Amino acid sequence: MRIIEHAKALLLEGKLVAIPTETVYGLGADAKNPKAIQRVYAVKGRPTTNPLIIHIPNQDAMSDWAIDIPIEAYRLANAFWPGPLTLILKRNPCVPKIVTGGQETVALRVPNHSLTLELLHHFKGGIAAPSANRYGRISPTTAKHVQEELGQAVDYILDGGPCTVGIESTIVYMVDATPFILRQGHISKSAIEAIIKHQPLLHNETPTITVPGSSASHYAPTKPLYLLYRESLLERVRHCIEKNKSVCVLSFFEKPESLQGSPGVIDWVCLPLDPTIVARQLYHQLREFDKNESHCILVQEPPDAEAWLAIKDRLQRAARPED
Ligand code: TXA
Ligand code: MG
C-alpha cells in the first residue's frame, strides 16, 4: 500500500510519523535513530527522562529490544498481543538510552491496528512512540486530533480511523520476580492474574519503582475539570449558573428537567454505564468540551468497580483539586 511505503520511507529518513493504534495515536520515530527520538521529545515538550514505548511487529521481536525476558512476560504477550498491553523488561544494550529515558528497562508493545502492524512488518525495526499529544494534555484518538494537537510538527499522519479502545495501554513491570501494574488500562488486573501466577500489585502499593509518566496532573483539558459524585455535581451546576459561569457536563444520568433550556449549561452528555464505550468516547468528548465556550467541565465519578479503574485514573489526573 502506498501510504505504508510512504510512512516507512519517512521513518527511515528520521522523520516523525503519527501512527494509529487501538488505544490512542502515537507520535512515532525509528527507535534506533537517536536524533529522531530527540525530536519526539522536543515536539511533545516532554522531559527526556520520561521514556517511550517501542512498538514492535510481534512477540518474536521482543528479544531484539529486551534481555532476560521472564517466562511470564511471554505468557502475557501470548495472551494479549497484539493488544493494549505494554511490558517493561530489562533493556537490551542495543536500545539507544534516549528511548528509555536513561533507564535500564525498556517498554514494549505490539499494537492491535492493521495499518500500524503492516507498517511495522515492512519497516522491520521498532517504532518508538509516546501518545501524540503535547506533554500533559489529552491523548488523541483520531487523526484529526493529532493534526489539531501537533500541526506541522509531525511529518505525516497515518490515518487509521478512530481508536477502538480509546485510553492508553495497561503497563506491567516485569523486571523483578514480582510484576507490578504501573498504569491501568483496558486489560485489567484480574485478566493479568488469570494468566500469570504472581499477583500483580497496583502502583500505589509499589513505592520503590520510579514511574516517570505518573505525575498527578496529566491527560488534562485546558479548562478546569471537576470530578464529582451525582449530588455534588448537581449542586455545582446550580452554583456555577448562579455565578454566571457556564458548564458542560459528562454524567451517567440525563439532564434534569429543571435544567432544560438553561443557557448556563452549554452541553450535557449522558454516558452509558459501559466502560468499554465510555473509554472509546472519553477523550473525544473532553476535547469537544475544551473547545466550546463553557468555563468548566463537570464529570460524574464513574462506579466503583474494577472495569472502571482505568477511566477513573485518567479522570482523576485530568481533574483539578477542589478549590
Ligand atoms: O497505549 C499506549 O501505551 C500509547 C500508544 C501510542 O501505544 N502510548 C503511550 O505512550 O501512552 P506514553 O509515552 O504517552 O506513555 C507511556 C508511559 C509513560 O508514562 C512512560 O513514563 C512509561 O510509559 N514508560 C515507558 N518506558 C518505561 C520504563 N522503562 N519504565 C517505566 N515506565 C516507562
Ligand atoms: Mg501519554
Tab-separated table of C-alpha atoms and ligand atoms in Angstrom:
chain	number	residue	atom	x	y	z
A	1	MET	CA	0.000	0.000	0.000
A	2	ARG	CA	1.333	3.443	-0.936
A	3	ILE	CA	0.694	5.118	2.410
A	4	ILE	CA	2.621	2.361	4.204
A	5	GLU	CA	5.591	2.739	1.826
A	6	HIS	CA	5.477	6.497	2.352
A	7	ALA	CA	5.379	6.181	6.152
A	8	LYS	CA	8.245	3.665	6.079
A	9	ALA	CA	10.397	5.925	3.878
A	10	LEU	CA	9.837	8.859	6.245
A	11	LEU	CA	10.764	6.780	9.311
A	12	LEU	CA	13.964	5.657	7.576
A	13	GLU	CA	14.823	9.328	6.934
A	14	GLY	CA	14.445	10.084	10.651
A	15	LYS	CA	11.080	11.829	10.244
A	16	LEU	CA	8.124	11.684	12.634
A	17	VAL	CA	5.044	9.682	11.664
A	18	ALA	CA	1.868	9.629	13.760
A	19	ILE	CA	0.602	6.050	13.963
A	20	PRO	CA	-2.882	4.753	14.730
A	21	THR	CA	-3.208	2.125	17.440
A	22	GLU	CA	-6.235	0.610	19.146
A	23	THR	CA	-5.568	2.702	22.273
A	24	VAL	CA	-4.534	6.222	21.162
A	25	TYR	CA	-2.465	7.675	18.312
A	26	GLY	CA	1.311	7.595	18.810
A	27	LEU	CA	3.986	10.052	17.680
A	28	GLY	CA	6.324	7.572	16.022
A	29	ALA	CA	10.020	7.592	15.154
A	30	ASP	CA	12.672	4.993	14.319
A	31	ALA	CA	13.624	3.559	17.729
A	32	LYS	CA	17.239	3.147	16.571
A	33	ASN	CA	17.645	6.795	15.488
A	34	PRO	CA	18.586	8.972	18.495
A	35	LYS	CA	18.165	12.227	16.535
A	36	ALA	CA	14.615	11.340	15.527
A	37	ILE	CA	13.849	10.321	19.118
A	38	GLN	CA	15.228	13.624	20.367
A	39	ARG	CA	12.731	15.360	18.079
A	40	VAL	CA	9.851	13.321	19.507
A	41	TYR	CA	10.664	14.631	22.999
A	42	ALA	CA	11.038	18.177	21.664
A	43	VAL	CA	7.745	18.157	19.729
A	44	LYS	CA	5.883	16.753	22.715
A	45	GLY	CA	7.599	19.102	25.140
A	46	ARG	CA	8.370	16.080	27.294
A	47	PRO	CA	11.435	15.700	29.549
A	48	THR	CA	13.962	13.267	28.046
A	49	THR	CA	13.940	11.352	31.339
A	50	ASN	CA	10.396	10.145	30.610
A	51	PRO	CA	10.853	7.050	28.396
A	52	LEU	CA	8.977	5.998	25.251
A	53	ILE	CA	7.232	2.736	24.375
A	54	ILE	CA	8.791	0.795	21.495
A	55	HIS	CA	6.136	-0.677	19.204
A	56	ILE	CA	7.170	-3.992	17.655
A	57	PRO	CA	5.546	-6.213	14.994
A	58	ASN	CA	5.232	-9.405	17.058
A	59	GLN	CA	6.346	-11.407	20.076
A	60	ASP	CA	9.430	-12.760	18.257
A	61	ALA	CA	10.868	-9.233	18.133
A	62	MET	CA	10.900	-8.928	21.956
A	63	SER	CA	14.458	-10.225	22.222
A	64	ASP	CA	15.695	-7.594	19.730
A	65	TRP	CA	14.954	-4.981	22.400
A	66	ALA	CA	14.962	-6.770	25.769
A	67	ILE	CA	17.103	-9.307	27.637
A	68	ASP	CA	16.442	-11.759	30.493
A	69	ILE	CA	12.787	-11.920	29.496
A	70	PRO	CA	10.831	-13.835	32.154
A	71	ILE	CA	8.591	-16.686	31.058
A	72	GLU	CA	5.589	-14.820	32.453
A	73	ALA	CA	6.242	-11.932	30.085
A	74	TYR	CA	5.951	-14.387	27.212
A	75	ARG	CA	2.719	-15.684	28.718
A	76	LEU	CA	1.252	-12.192	28.848
A	77	ALA	CA	2.468	-11.419	25.325
A	78	ASN	CA	0.853	-14.644	24.134
A	79	ALA	CA	-2.430	-13.824	25.779
A	80	PHE	CA	-2.739	-10.127	24.939
A	81	TRP	CA	-0.609	-9.198	21.891
A	82	PRO	CA	-1.401	-7.622	19.577
A	83	GLY	CA	-3.302	-5.555	22.122
A	84	PRO	CA	-3.392	-2.792	24.746
A	85	LEU	CA	-0.630	-4.168	26.984
A	86	THR	CA	2.869	-2.720	27.449
A	87	LEU	CA	5.582	-4.811	29.104
A	88	ILE	CA	8.520	-3.235	30.939
A	89	LEU	CA	11.552	-5.504	30.586
A	90	LYS	CA	15.304	-5.331	31.029
A	91	ARG	CA	16.792	-3.210	28.252
A	92	ASN	CA	18.861	-4.846	25.523
A	93	PRO	CA	22.138	-2.839	25.362
A	94	CYS	CA	21.457	-2.120	21.660
A	95	VAL	CA	18.495	0.118	22.569
A	96	PRO	CA	19.544	3.784	22.479
A	97	LYS	CA	19.398	5.174	26.010
A	98	ILE	CA	17.441	8.199	24.853
A	99	VAL	CA	14.462	5.914	24.124
A	100	THR	CA	14.461	4.534	27.666
A	101	GLY	CA	14.932	7.913	29.322
A	102	GLY	CA	18.323	6.723	30.594
A	103	GLN	CA	16.780	3.737	32.388
A	104	GLU	CA	17.972	0.123	32.238
A	105	THR	CA	14.455	-1.023	31.369
A	106	VAL	CA	12.525	-0.832	28.102
A	107	ALA	CA	8.787	-0.639	27.343
A	108	LEU	CA	7.492	-2.908	24.532
A	109	ARG	CA	4.091	-3.291	22.901
A	110	VAL	CA	2.567	-4.938	19.820
A	111	PRO	CA	-0.343	-2.630	18.937
A	112	ASN	CA	-3.552	-4.067	17.521
A	113	HIS	CA	-4.127	-1.954	14.440
A	114	SER	CA	-3.880	-3.389	10.930
A	115	LEU	CA	-2.198	-0.321	9.348
A	116	THR	CA	0.431	0.029	12.054
A	117	LEU	CA	1.091	-3.712	12.101
A	118	GLU	CA	1.616	-3.597	8.350
A	119	LEU	CA	3.960	-0.642	8.730
A	120	LEU	CA	5.895	-2.462	11.465
A	121	HIS	CA	6.237	-5.590	9.309
A	122	HIS	CA	7.549	-3.540	6.390
A	123	PHE	CA	9.766	-1.291	8.485
A	124	LYS	CA	11.303	-4.288	10.260
A	125	GLY	CA	12.630	-2.170	13.160
A	126	GLY	CA	10.795	-0.766	16.159
A	127	ILE	CA	8.757	2.419	16.282
A	128	ALA	CA	9.225	4.414	19.464
A	129	ALA	CA	6.039	6.358	20.121
A	130	PRO	CA	4.523	8.233	23.017
A	131	SER	CA	0.904	9.372	22.729
A	132	ALA	CA	0.768	12.063	20.009
A	133	ASN	CA	-0.241	14.941	22.283
A	134	ARG	CA	1.643	17.802	23.887
A	135	TYR	CA	3.024	16.873	27.298
A	136	GLY	CA	0.323	16.652	29.985
A	137	ARG	CA	-2.575	17.024	27.563
A	138	ILE	CA	-5.324	14.678	26.379
A	139	SER	CA	-4.202	11.793	24.150
A	140	PRO	CA	-5.521	11.884	20.552
A	141	THR	CA	-7.945	9.205	19.403
A	142	THR	CA	-8.406	10.366	15.789
A	143	ALA	CA	-6.073	11.621	13.044
A	144	LYS	CA	-7.845	14.984	13.273
A	145	HIS	CA	-6.961	15.268	16.972
A	146	VAL	CA	-3.295	14.686	16.079
A	147	GLN	CA	-3.467	17.356	13.392
A	148	GLU	CA	-5.081	19.836	15.808
A	149	GLU	CA	-2.574	18.971	18.525
A	150	LEU	CA	0.690	18.885	16.584
A	151	GLY	CA	0.037	20.545	13.190
A	152	GLN	CA	3.190	20.901	11.099
A	153	ALA	CA	5.406	19.450	13.826
A	154	VAL	CA	4.564	15.939	12.649
A	155	ASP	CA	5.763	14.933	9.166
A	156	TYR	CA	2.939	12.539	8.327
A	157	ILE	CA	-0.201	11.189	9.968
A	158	LEU	CA	-1.170	7.648	9.064
A	159	ASP	CA	-4.956	7.888	9.313
A	160	GLY	CA	-6.348	4.653	10.701
A	161	GLY	CA	-9.743	5.985	11.819
A	162	PRO	CA	-10.911	6.425	15.415
A	163	CYS	CA	-9.161	4.316	18.074
A	164	THR	CA	-11.335	1.438	19.236
A	165	VAL	CA	-10.131	1.229	22.863
A	166	GLY	CA	-9.647	4.960	23.417
A	167	ILE	CA	-7.401	5.029	26.501
A	168	GLU	CA	-3.709	4.173	26.850
A	169	SER	CA	-2.394	0.622	27.321
A	170	THR	CA	-2.053	-1.216	30.622
A	171	ILE	CA	1.629	-1.131	31.631
A	172	VAL	CA	3.092	-4.112	33.515
A	173	TYR	CA	6.586	-4.024	35.038
A	174	MET	CA	8.135	-7.494	34.550
A	175	VAL	CA	11.747	-6.971	35.595
A	176	ASP	CA	11.885	-8.445	39.098
A	177	ALA	CA	10.277	-11.568	40.481
A	178	THR	CA	7.115	-9.616	41.286
A	179	PRO	CA	5.249	-7.940	38.441
A	180	PHE	CA	3.586	-4.563	39.008
A	181	ILE	CA	0.873	-2.732	37.149
A	182	LEU	CA	2.300	0.743	36.523
A	183	ARG	CA	-0.670	2.098	34.564
A	184	GLN	CA	-4.238	0.803	34.457
A	185	GLY	CA	-5.810	0.187	31.078
A	186	HIS	CA	-8.359	-1.877	29.220
A	187	ILE	CA	-6.609	-5.104	30.295
A	188	SER	CA	-7.492	-5.411	33.977
A	189	LYS	CA	-5.526	-6.671	36.957
A	190	SER	CA	-7.718	-9.786	37.153
A	191	ALA	CA	-7.230	-10.520	33.441
A	192	ILE	CA	-3.454	-10.396	34.069
A	193	GLU	CA	-3.696	-12.517	37.207
A	194	ALA	CA	-5.597	-15.139	35.237
A	195	ILE	CA	-2.518	-15.592	33.008
A	196	ILE	CA	0.409	-15.372	35.427
A	197	LYS	CA	0.857	-16.991	38.779
A	198	HIS	CA	2.285	-13.981	40.636
A	199	GLN	CA	-0.186	-11.423	41.895
A	200	PRO	CA	0.466	-8.177	40.065
A	201	LEU	CA	0.327	-5.299	42.520
A	202	LEU	CA	-1.119	-1.928	41.774
A	203	HIS	CA	1.163	1.038	41.511
A	204	ASN	CA	0.215	2.670	44.807
A	205	GLU	CA	1.443	-0.466	46.566
A	206	THR	CA	4.894	-0.151	44.927
A	207	PRO	CA	6.693	2.910	46.263
A	208	THR	CA	10.142	1.695	45.173
A	209	ILE	CA	9.699	1.810	41.374
A	210	THR	CA	10.027	5.117	39.579
A	211	VAL	CA	7.278	5.657	37.035
A	212	PRO	CA	8.284	8.710	35.065
A	213	GLY	CA	4.905	9.292	33.442
A	214	SER	CA	2.807	9.066	36.545
A	215	SER	CA	2.747	12.720	37.525
A	216	ALA	CA	-0.560	13.505	39.214
A	217	SER	CA	-1.590	16.052	36.591
A	218	HIS	CA	-1.913	14.504	33.161
A	219	TYR	CA	-4.427	13.878	30.379
A	220	ALA	CA	-5.798	17.316	31.151
A	221	PRO	CA	-8.028	19.690	29.194
A	222	THR	CA	-7.061	23.369	29.291
A	223	LYS	CA	-10.133	24.437	31.263
A	224	PRO	CA	-10.818	23.215	34.800
A	225	LEU	CA	-12.361	19.750	35.116
A	226	TYR	CA	-14.067	18.706	38.329
A	227	LEU	CA	-14.830	15.089	39.156
A	228	LEU	CA	-17.905	14.871	41.388
A	229	TYR	CA	-20.487	12.440	42.727
A	230	ARG	CA	-24.033	12.893	41.447
A	231	GLU	CA	-25.427	15.123	44.212
A	232	SER	CA	-22.349	17.376	44.394
A	233	LEU	CA	-22.344	17.618	40.616
A	234	LEU	CA	-25.924	18.894	40.567
A	235	GLU	CA	-25.121	21.352	43.362
A	236	ARG	CA	-22.074	22.545	41.413
A	237	VAL	CA	-24.095	23.052	38.244
A	238	ARG	CA	-26.569	25.279	40.149
A	239	HIS	CA	-23.769	27.133	41.913
A	240	CYS	CA	-21.942	27.831	38.625
A	241	ILE	CA	-25.120	29.070	36.945
A	242	GLU	CA	-25.767	31.440	39.882
A	243	LYS	CA	-22.249	32.835	39.441
A	244	ASN	CA	-22.749	33.211	35.672
A	245	LYS	CA	-20.165	30.529	34.933
A	246	SER	CA	-21.310	28.218	32.181
A	247	VAL	CA	-20.659	24.481	32.392
A	248	CYS	CA	-20.642	21.350	30.329
A	249	VAL	CA	-21.396	18.018	31.920
A	250	LEU	CA	-20.478	14.387	31.396
A	251	SER	CA	-22.717	12.185	33.544
A	252	PHE	CA	-24.420	8.839	33.827
A	253	PHE	CA	-27.887	10.385	34.125
A	254	GLU	CA	-29.912	12.610	31.794
A	255	LYS	CA	-30.019	16.370	32.216
A	256	PRO	CA	-32.747	17.032	34.808
A	257	GLU	CA	-35.985	18.759	33.724
A	258	SER	CA	-35.168	21.761	35.921
A	259	LEU	CA	-32.074	22.491	33.822
A	260	GLN	CA	-33.678	22.089	30.395
A	261	GLY	CA	-33.250	25.298	28.433
A	262	SER	CA	-30.802	26.781	30.941
A	263	PRO	CA	-28.301	28.925	28.996
A	264	GLY	CA	-25.627	28.188	31.611
A	265	VAL	CA	-25.487	24.552	30.540
A	266	ILE	CA	-23.592	24.620	27.250
A	267	ASP	CA	-23.637	20.877	26.744
A	268	TRP	CA	-24.748	17.810	28.738
A	269	VAL	CA	-23.692	14.366	27.558
A	270	CYS	CA	-25.196	11.319	29.245
A	271	LEU	CA	-22.845	8.331	29.081
A	272	PRO	CA	-23.892	4.668	29.062
A	273	LEU	CA	-22.868	2.543	32.072
A	274	ASP	CA	-20.439	0.627	29.878
A	275	PRO	CA	-16.718	1.241	30.478
A	276	THR	CA	-15.722	-0.005	27.005
A	277	ILE	CA	-17.965	2.526	25.291
A	278	VAL	CA	-17.048	5.331	27.706
A	279	ALA	CA	-13.296	4.737	27.173
A	280	ARG	CA	-13.810	4.967	23.413
A	281	GLN	CA	-15.627	8.326	23.678
A	282	LEU	CA	-13.941	9.937	26.672
A	283	TYR	CA	-11.004	11.846	25.156
A	284	HIS	CA	-13.012	12.991	22.132
A	285	GLN	CA	-15.723	14.332	24.417
A	286	LEU	CA	-13.227	16.127	26.660
A	287	ARG	CA	-11.648	17.746	23.582
A	288	GLU	CA	-15.070	18.911	22.362
A	289	PHE	CA	-15.885	20.369	25.797
A	290	ASP	CA	-12.494	22.069	25.878
A	291	LYS	CA	-13.309	23.848	22.591
A	292	ASN	CA	-16.746	25.237	23.494
A	293	GLU	CA	-17.369	28.471	25.419
A	294	SER	CA	-18.059	26.882	28.832
A	295	HIS	CA	-15.998	27.883	31.875
A	296	CYS	CA	-15.507	24.418	33.241
A	297	ILE	CA	-16.136	20.721	32.718
A	298	LEU	CA	-18.053	18.721	35.333
A	299	VAL	CA	-17.738	14.938	35.221
A	300	GLN	CA	-19.618	12.406	37.307
A	301	GLU	CA	-17.424	9.898	39.196
A	302	PRO	CA	-17.741	6.503	37.472
A	303	PRO	CA	-18.916	3.488	39.517
A	304	ASP	CA	-16.522	1.795	41.967
A	305	ALA	CA	-15.808	-1.407	40.056
A	306	GLU	CA	-12.654	-2.896	38.553
A	307	ALA	CA	-13.816	-2.342	34.974
A	308	TRP	CA	-13.896	1.423	35.621
A	309	LEU	CA	-10.460	1.750	37.275
A	310	ALA	CA	-8.565	2.920	34.164
A	311	ILE	CA	-11.213	5.535	33.360
A	312	LYS	CA	-11.266	6.730	36.980
A	313	ASP	CA	-7.465	7.019	36.898
A	314	ARG	CA	-7.491	9.190	33.751
A	315	LEU	CA	-10.281	11.386	35.095
A	316	GLN	CA	-8.510	11.868	38.416
A	317	ARG	CA	-5.371	13.014	36.598
A	318	ALA	CA	-7.396	15.314	34.327
A	319	ALA	CA	-9.226	16.863	37.290
A	320	ARG	CA	-8.368	19.957	39.298
A	321	PRO	CA	-8.359	19.515	43.032
A	322	GLU	CA	-11.322	21.211	44.709
A	323	ASP	CA	-10.805	24.957	45.049
B	1	TXA	O1	-1.413	2.919	24.569
B	1	TXA	C1	-0.291	3.380	24.709
B	1	TXA	O2	0.506	2.935	25.544
B	1	TXA	C2	0.095	4.541	23.790
B	1	TXA	C3	0.158	4.037	22.361
B	1	TXA	C4	0.655	5.080	21.396
B	1	TXA	O3	0.946	2.892	22.316
B	1	TXA	N1	1.350	5.097	24.199
B	1	TXA	C5	1.506	5.830	25.314
B	1	TXA	O4	2.783	6.339	25.455
B	1	TXA	O5	0.601	6.057	26.102
B	1	TXA	P1	3.156	7.455	26.542
B	1	TXA	O6	4.572	7.754	26.294
B	1	TXA	O7	2.189	8.574	26.443
B	1	TXA	O8	3.009	6.709	27.889
B	1	TXA	C6	3.914	5.646	28.158
B	1	TXA	C7	4.186	5.584	29.624
B	1	TXA	C8	4.879	6.837	30.137
B	1	TXA	O9	4.220	7.208	31.334
B	1	TXA	C9	6.287	6.372	30.412
B	1	TXA	O10	6.868	7.028	31.502
B	1	TXA	C10	6.081	4.902	30.717
B	1	TXA	O11	5.089	4.504	29.818
B	1	TXA	N2	7.307	4.136	30.444
B	1	TXA	C11	7.939	3.972	29.267
B	1	TXA	N3	9.073	3.267	29.413
B	1	TXA	C12	9.154	2.964	30.731
B	1	TXA	C13	10.095	2.273	31.527
B	1	TXA	N4	11.189	1.747	31.002
B	1	TXA	N5	9.858	2.167	32.858
B	1	TXA	C14	8.742	2.696	33.405
B	1	TXA	N6	7.811	3.388	32.713
B	1	TXA	C15	8.016	3.527	31.389
B	2	MG	MG	0.892	9.993	27.002
